[in-house]
mmCIF file of C-alpha atoms in Angstrom:
data_model
loop_
_atom_site.group_PDB
_atom_site.id
_atom_site.type_symbol
_atom_site.label_atom_id
_atom_site.label_comp_id
_atom_site.label_asym_id
_atom_site.label_seq_id
_atom_site.Cartn_x
_atom_site.Cartn_y
_atom_site.Cartn_z
ATOM 1 C CA UNK A 92 -23.269 33.537 -15.892
ATOM 2 C CA UNK A 93 -24.081 33.138 -12.424
ATOM 3 C CA UNK A 94 -21.782 34.542 -9.882
ATOM 4 C CA UNK A 95 -21.436 33.114 -6.272
ATOM 5 C CA UNK A 96 -18.838 33.340 -3.518
ATOM 6 C CA UNK A 97 -17.501 29.943 -3.883
ATOM 7 C CA UNK A 98 -18.041 26.945 -6.057
ATOM 8 C CA UNK A 99 -17.553 23.386 -4.522
ATOM 9 C CA UNK A 100 -16.687 20.917 -6.874
ATOM 10 C CA UNK A 101 -18.022 17.581 -5.330
ATOM 11 C CA UNK A 102 -21.104 17.096 -3.810
ATOM 12 C CA UNK A 103 -20.665 14.064 -1.250
ATOM 13 C CA UNK A 104 -20.385 14.292 2.732
ATOM 14 C CA UNK A 105 -17.722 16.988 2.768
ATOM 15 C CA UNK A 106 -19.049 18.987 -0.031
ATOM 16 C CA UNK A 107 -22.310 19.303 1.566
ATOM 17 C CA UNK A 108 -20.850 20.046 4.887
ATOM 18 C CA UNK A 109 -18.898 23.168 3.493
ATOM 19 C CA UNK A 110 -21.932 24.161 1.460
ATOM 20 C CA UNK A 111 -24.210 24.320 4.748
ATOM 21 C CA UNK A 112 -21.278 25.970 6.943
ATOM 22 C CA UNK A 113 -20.797 28.680 4.128
ATOM 23 C CA UNK A 114 -24.725 29.303 3.991
ATOM 24 C CA UNK A 115 -24.793 29.692 7.837
ATOM 25 C CA UNK A 116 -22.528 32.583 7.623
ATOM 26 C CA UNK A 117 -24.521 34.110 4.348
ATOM 27 C CA UNK A 118 -22.106 33.149 1.658
ATOM 28 C CA UNK A 119 -23.633 32.013 -1.374
ATOM 29 C CA UNK A 120 -21.947 28.535 -3.053
ATOM 30 C CA UNK A 121 -22.845 26.659 -6.093
ATOM 31 C CA UNK A 122 -22.256 22.695 -5.504
ATOM 32 C CA UNK A 123 -21.390 20.811 -8.757
ATOM 33 C CA UNK A 124 -21.221 17.208 -8.831
ATOM 34 C CA UNK A 125 -21.955 14.183 -11.263
ATOM 35 C CA UNK A 126 -23.855 12.167 -8.910
ATOM 36 C CA UNK A 127 -27.383 12.966 -7.514
ATOM 37 C CA UNK A 128 -27.182 12.233 -3.778
ATOM 38 C CA UNK A 129 -30.799 11.032 -3.741
ATOM 39 C CA UNK A 130 -29.550 7.991 -5.348
ATOM 40 C CA UNK A 131 -27.227 7.224 -2.270
ATOM 41 C CA UNK A 132 -30.074 7.679 0.281
ATOM 42 C CA UNK A 133 -31.035 4.531 1.895
ATOM 43 C CA UNK A 134 -33.087 3.367 4.724
ATOM 44 C CA UNK A 135 -31.282 0.385 5.256
ATOM 45 C CA UNK A 136 -27.591 -0.075 6.867
ATOM 46 C CA UNK A 137 -25.007 -0.607 3.853
ATOM 47 C CA UNK A 138 -22.126 -1.403 6.074
ATOM 48 C CA UNK A 139 -20.532 2.062 6.204
ATOM 49 C CA UNK A 140 -19.879 3.851 9.507
ATOM 50 C CA UNK A 141 -17.756 6.944 10.263
ATOM 51 C CA UNK A 142 -15.980 7.599 13.420
ATOM 52 C CA UNK A 143 -16.622 11.372 13.970
ATOM 53 C CA UNK A 144 -14.393 13.210 16.221
ATOM 54 C CA UNK A 145 -15.926 15.614 19.385
ATOM 55 C CA UNK A 146 -14.588 18.578 17.729
ATOM 56 C CA UNK A 147 -16.056 17.599 14.226
ATOM 57 C CA UNK A 148 -19.392 16.881 16.383
ATOM 58 C CA UNK A 149 -19.413 20.489 17.629
ATOM 59 C CA UNK A 150 -19.271 21.418 13.973
ATOM 60 C CA UNK A 151 -22.284 19.666 13.353
ATOM 61 C CA UNK A 152 -23.892 21.064 16.734
ATOM 62 C CA UNK A 153 -23.046 24.608 14.991
ATOM 63 C CA UNK A 154 -24.839 23.432 11.810
ATOM 64 C CA UNK A 155 -28.125 22.500 13.596
ATOM 65 C CA UNK A 156 -27.330 18.923 12.419
ATOM 66 C CA UNK A 157 -26.078 17.401 15.718
ATOM 67 C CA UNK A 158 -29.372 17.131 17.989
ATOM 68 C CA UNK A 159 -30.944 15.254 14.736
ATOM 69 C CA UNK A 160 -28.295 12.579 14.672
ATOM 70 C CA UNK A 161 -27.322 12.240 18.510
ATOM 71 C CA UNK A 162 -30.009 9.682 19.083
ATOM 72 C CA UNK A 163 -28.611 7.404 16.464
ATOM 73 C CA UNK A 164 -24.760 7.902 17.207
ATOM 74 C CA UNK A 165 -22.795 5.694 19.491
ATOM 75 C CA UNK A 166 -20.477 7.516 21.969
ATOM 76 C CA UNK A 167 -16.854 6.160 22.045
ATOM 77 C CA UNK A 168 -15.895 6.400 25.552
ATOM 78 C CA UNK A 169 -12.742 4.403 25.473
ATOM 79 C CA UNK A 170 -10.583 2.833 22.673
ATOM 80 C CA UNK A 171 -8.272 -0.126 23.531
ATOM 81 C CA UNK A 172 -5.281 -0.947 20.944
ATOM 82 C CA UNK A 173 -3.261 -4.130 21.046
ATOM 83 C CA UNK A 174 -0.335 -5.307 18.822
ATOM 84 C CA UNK A 175 -1.680 -9.150 18.151
ATOM 85 C CA UNK A 176 -4.719 -10.593 20.341
ATOM 86 C CA UNK A 177 -2.500 -11.180 23.397
ATOM 87 C CA UNK A 178 -0.579 -7.925 23.237
ATOM 88 C CA UNK A 179 -0.876 -5.599 26.038
ATOM 89 C CA UNK A 180 -3.814 -3.240 25.718
ATOM 90 C CA UNK A 181 -2.898 0.388 25.037
ATOM 91 C CA UNK A 182 -6.197 2.372 26.486
ATOM 92 C CA UNK A 183 -7.275 5.874 25.551
ATOM 93 C CA UNK A 184 -10.620 6.802 27.844
ATOM 94 C CA UNK A 185 -12.323 10.068 28.399
ATOM 95 C CA UNK A 186 -12.913 11.229 31.743
ATOM 96 C CA UNK A 187 -16.154 11.264 33.398
ATOM 97 C CA UNK A 188 -16.661 14.740 32.903
ATOM 98 C CA UNK A 189 -15.159 15.296 29.141
ATOM 99 C CA UNK A 190 -17.063 14.859 26.270
ATOM 100 C CA UNK A 191 -16.655 11.094 24.421
ATOM 101 C CA UNK A 192 -13.924 10.562 22.725
ATOM 102 C CA UNK A 193 -15.690 10.628 19.435
ATOM 103 C CA UNK A 194 -19.000 9.242 18.083
ATOM 104 C CA UNK A 195 -19.964 6.359 15.651
ATOM 105 C CA UNK A 196 -22.637 7.063 13.099
ATOM 106 C CA UNK A 197 -23.754 5.103 10.000
ATOM 107 C CA UNK A 198 -23.102 6.921 6.671
ATOM 108 C CA UNK A 199 -26.636 6.508 5.562
ATOM 109 C CA UNK A 200 -27.919 8.729 8.676
ATOM 110 C CA UNK A 201 -25.261 11.399 8.050
ATOM 111 C CA UNK A 202 -26.361 11.368 4.325
ATOM 112 C CA UNK A 203 -29.742 11.686 4.979
ATOM 113 C CA UNK A 204 -29.604 14.701 7.439
ATOM 114 C CA UNK A 205 -27.022 16.609 5.244
ATOM 115 C CA UNK A 206 -29.374 16.564 2.394
ATOM 116 C CA UNK A 207 -32.616 17.432 4.268
ATOM 117 C CA UNK A 208 -30.837 20.366 5.733
ATOM 118 C CA UNK A 209 -29.530 21.470 2.327
ATOM 119 C CA UNK A 210 -32.882 21.636 0.973
ATOM 120 C CA UNK A 211 -33.504 24.628 3.264
ATOM 121 C CA UNK A 212 -30.237 26.358 2.575
ATOM 122 C CA UNK A 213 -31.009 29.778 0.944
ATOM 123 C CA UNK A 214 -27.545 30.421 -0.146
ATOM 124 C CA UNK A 215 -26.721 26.788 -1.845
ATOM 125 C CA UNK A 216 -27.212 26.466 -5.457
ATOM 126 C CA UNK A 217 -27.380 22.856 -6.554
ATOM 127 C CA UNK A 218 -26.134 21.547 -9.441
ATOM 128 C CA UNK A 219 -26.189 17.725 -9.159
ATOM 129 C CA UNK A 220 -26.212 15.588 -11.986
ATOM 130 C CA UNK A 221 -23.627 17.726 -13.874
ATOM 131 C CA UNK A 222 -20.317 17.890 -13.910
ATOM 132 C CA UNK A 223 -17.565 20.926 -14.717
ATOM 133 C CA UNK A 224 -15.923 20.069 -18.315
ATOM 134 C CA UNK A 225 -13.864 23.412 -18.319
ATOM 135 C CA UNK A 226 -12.388 25.013 -15.168
ATOM 136 C CA UNK A 227 -10.569 28.425 -16.082
ATOM 137 C CA UNK A 228 -8.624 29.876 -13.073
ATOM 138 C CA UNK A 229 -8.213 33.459 -13.949
ATOM 139 C CA UNK A 230 -5.916 35.963 -11.648
ATOM 140 C CA UNK A 231 -9.046 36.614 -9.320
ATOM 141 C CA UNK A 232 -11.984 34.463 -10.429
ATOM 142 C CA UNK A 233 -12.768 31.194 -11.148
ATOM 143 C CA UNK A 234 -15.027 30.087 -14.160
ATOM 144 C CA UNK A 235 -16.588 26.833 -14.625
ATOM 145 C CA UNK A 236 -18.538 25.586 -17.839
ATOM 146 C CA UNK A 237 -21.076 22.936 -16.992
ATOM 147 C CA UNK A 238 -21.841 20.160 -19.309
ATOM 148 C CA UNK A 239 -25.576 21.587 -19.781
ATOM 149 C CA UNK A 240 -23.674 24.750 -21.073
ATOM 150 C CA UNK A 241 -24.382 26.904 -17.884
ATOM 151 C CA UNK A 242 -21.594 29.078 -16.582
ATOM 152 C CA UNK A 243 -20.615 29.859 -12.898
ATOM 153 C CA UNK A 244 -18.083 32.072 -11.471
ATOM 154 C CA UNK A 245 -16.588 32.810 -7.903
ATOM 155 C CA UNK A 246 -13.407 34.147 -6.571
ATOM 156 C CA UNK A 247 -12.748 31.022 -5.074
ATOM 157 C CA UNK A 248 -13.077 27.149 -5.815
ATOM 158 C CA UNK A 249 -13.245 24.302 -3.339
ATOM 159 C CA UNK A 250 -12.267 20.842 -4.336
ATOM 160 C CA UNK A 251 -14.428 18.147 -2.477
ATOM 161 C CA UNK A 252 -14.097 15.652 -5.243
ATOM 162 C CA UNK A 253 -12.103 12.758 -2.773
ATOM 163 C CA UNK A 254 -8.563 10.946 -3.393
ATOM 164 C CA UNK A 255 -9.133 10.612 -7.034
ATOM 165 C CA UNK A 256 -9.871 14.480 -7.809
ATOM 166 C CA UNK A 257 -9.428 15.087 -11.251
ATOM 167 C CA UNK A 258 -9.597 18.452 -10.510
ATOM 168 C CA UNK A 259 -6.682 18.236 -8.193
ATOM 169 C CA UNK A 260 -4.844 16.456 -10.866
ATOM 170 C CA UNK A 261 -5.230 19.052 -13.733
ATOM 171 C CA UNK A 262 -4.374 21.505 -11.325
ATOM 172 C CA UNK A 263 -0.845 19.894 -10.736
ATOM 173 C CA UNK A 264 -1.323 19.666 -7.453
ATOM 174 C CA UNK A 265 0.701 16.530 -6.309
ATOM 175 C CA UNK A 266 -0.003 14.058 -3.554
ATOM 176 C CA UNK A 267 2.239 11.467 -1.689
ATOM 177 C CA UNK A 268 0.581 8.047 -2.145
ATOM 178 C CA UNK A 269 1.415 4.410 -1.643
ATOM 179 C CA UNK A 270 -0.194 1.057 -2.061
ATOM 180 C CA UNK A 271 -0.643 -1.153 0.834
ATOM 181 C CA UNK A 272 -1.962 -4.071 -1.467
ATOM 182 C CA UNK A 273 -4.447 -4.537 0.849
ATOM 183 C CA UNK A 274 -8.435 -4.660 1.109
ATOM 184 C CA UNK A 275 -10.731 -4.175 3.535
ATOM 185 C CA UNK A 276 -14.000 -6.205 4.611
ATOM 186 C CA UNK A 277 -16.671 -3.877 6.388
ATOM 187 C CA UNK A 278 -19.727 -5.309 7.928
ATOM 188 C CA UNK A 279 -21.858 -5.176 11.399
ATOM 189 C CA UNK A 280 -22.073 -8.084 13.760
ATOM 190 C CA UNK A 281 -24.133 -8.594 16.726
ATOM 191 C CA UNK A 282 -22.487 -10.036 19.861
ATOM 192 C CA UNK A 283 -23.724 -11.014 23.125
ATOM 193 C CA UNK A 284 -21.674 -8.907 25.240
ATOM 194 C CA UNK A 285 -22.212 -5.252 25.650
ATOM 195 C CA UNK A 286 -19.202 -3.132 24.062
ATOM 196 C CA UNK A 287 -19.564 -0.567 27.060
ATOM 197 C CA UNK A 288 -18.651 2.268 24.076
ATOM 198 C CA UNK A 289 -15.376 0.548 23.459
ATOM 199 C CA UNK A 290 -13.340 0.864 20.241
ATOM 200 C CA UNK A 291 -11.047 -2.166 19.542
ATOM 201 C CA UNK A 292 -7.859 -1.882 17.251
ATOM 202 C CA UNK A 293 -5.714 -5.259 16.838
ATOM 203 C CA UNK A 294 -2.896 -5.123 14.495
ATOM 204 C CA UNK A 295 -2.047 -8.236 13.107
ATOM 205 C CA UNK A 296 1.047 -9.152 10.610
ATOM 206 C CA UNK A 297 -1.455 -9.362 7.659
ATOM 207 C CA UNK A 298 -3.204 -6.094 8.655
ATOM 208 C CA UNK A 299 -5.532 -4.582 11.232
ATOM 209 C CA UNK A 300 -8.782 -5.672 12.518
ATOM 210 C CA UNK A 301 -11.111 -2.705 13.937
ATOM 211 C CA UNK A 302 -14.188 -3.479 16.273
ATOM 212 C CA UNK A 303 -16.043 -0.221 16.314
ATOM 213 C CA UNK A 304 -19.051 0.177 18.585
ATOM 214 C CA UNK A 305 -22.676 0.635 17.393
ATOM 215 C CA UNK A 306 -26.346 1.293 18.537
ATOM 216 C CA UNK A 307 -27.622 -0.718 20.359
ATOM 217 C CA UNK A 308 -24.454 -2.188 23.027
ATOM 218 C CA UNK A 309 -24.782 -5.520 21.422
ATOM 219 C CA UNK A 310 -23.947 -4.574 17.522
ATOM 220 C CA UNK A 311 -20.470 -3.022 16.300
ATOM 221 C CA UNK A 312 -18.746 -2.353 12.834
ATOM 222 C CA UNK A 313 -15.978 -4.795 11.863
ATOM 223 C CA UNK A 314 -13.235 -3.397 9.398
ATOM 224 C CA UNK A 315 -10.807 -6.412 8.792
ATOM 225 C CA UNK A 316 -7.811 -5.481 6.411
ATOM 226 C CA UNK A 317 -6.130 -8.171 4.776
ATOM 227 C CA UNK A 318 -3.513 -8.493 1.793
ATOM 228 C CA UNK A 319 -5.496 -8.340 -1.470
ATOM 229 C CA UNK A 320 -5.043 -12.183 -2.243
ATOM 230 C CA UNK A 321 -6.322 -13.236 1.149
ATOM 231 C CA UNK A 322 -9.258 -10.854 1.075
ATOM 232 C CA UNK A 323 -10.247 -12.059 -2.290
ATOM 233 C CA UNK A 324 -9.772 -15.803 -1.476
#
């Protein structure tokens, strides 16, 4: 039986970030995930981007990741929200001396840098390609048995499995959820006019459209939400 400070169920972006933050403070963790992250690493853009707030970026700075990703991140200097294409805009803009409102970053860049740093983390045990088949929660410790027969234990377990978390369901933790009956089209587009670091969100009756600034200034991510029947058509 291997003992750690924390068991982390789920080794995606959140699970890996948590493991690195704990490692920074000398806490040991074991990250368990049935998916091997190397299968998600790619050198090509896959259409997925993340808007990272300035406060969250400070976490990446503290982990030593911010400087490695900054050149590939596009600052969001302004957000313009409209109710319909002809609606009056509601503007949010950062002051000249303040940090950007956030930064847009391709998910592949974030995955790449998290994975590279994880290989250098001395207090992180990786159990990728494996799943916890049982999770016993005692009064003071949690014990997980993996599908390879190994057993790990810790006083705390963090569940970072995403919205369809089986561990959360098994623990009886309820969530509020509803179905919008919609789908999103996600892609990137090139345009002739520089976006100047502006993110646009337009609310249409069928669903919102977001244009999110990327590098260079003539490229943006498009997220277009539609009723499911229209999206499939």
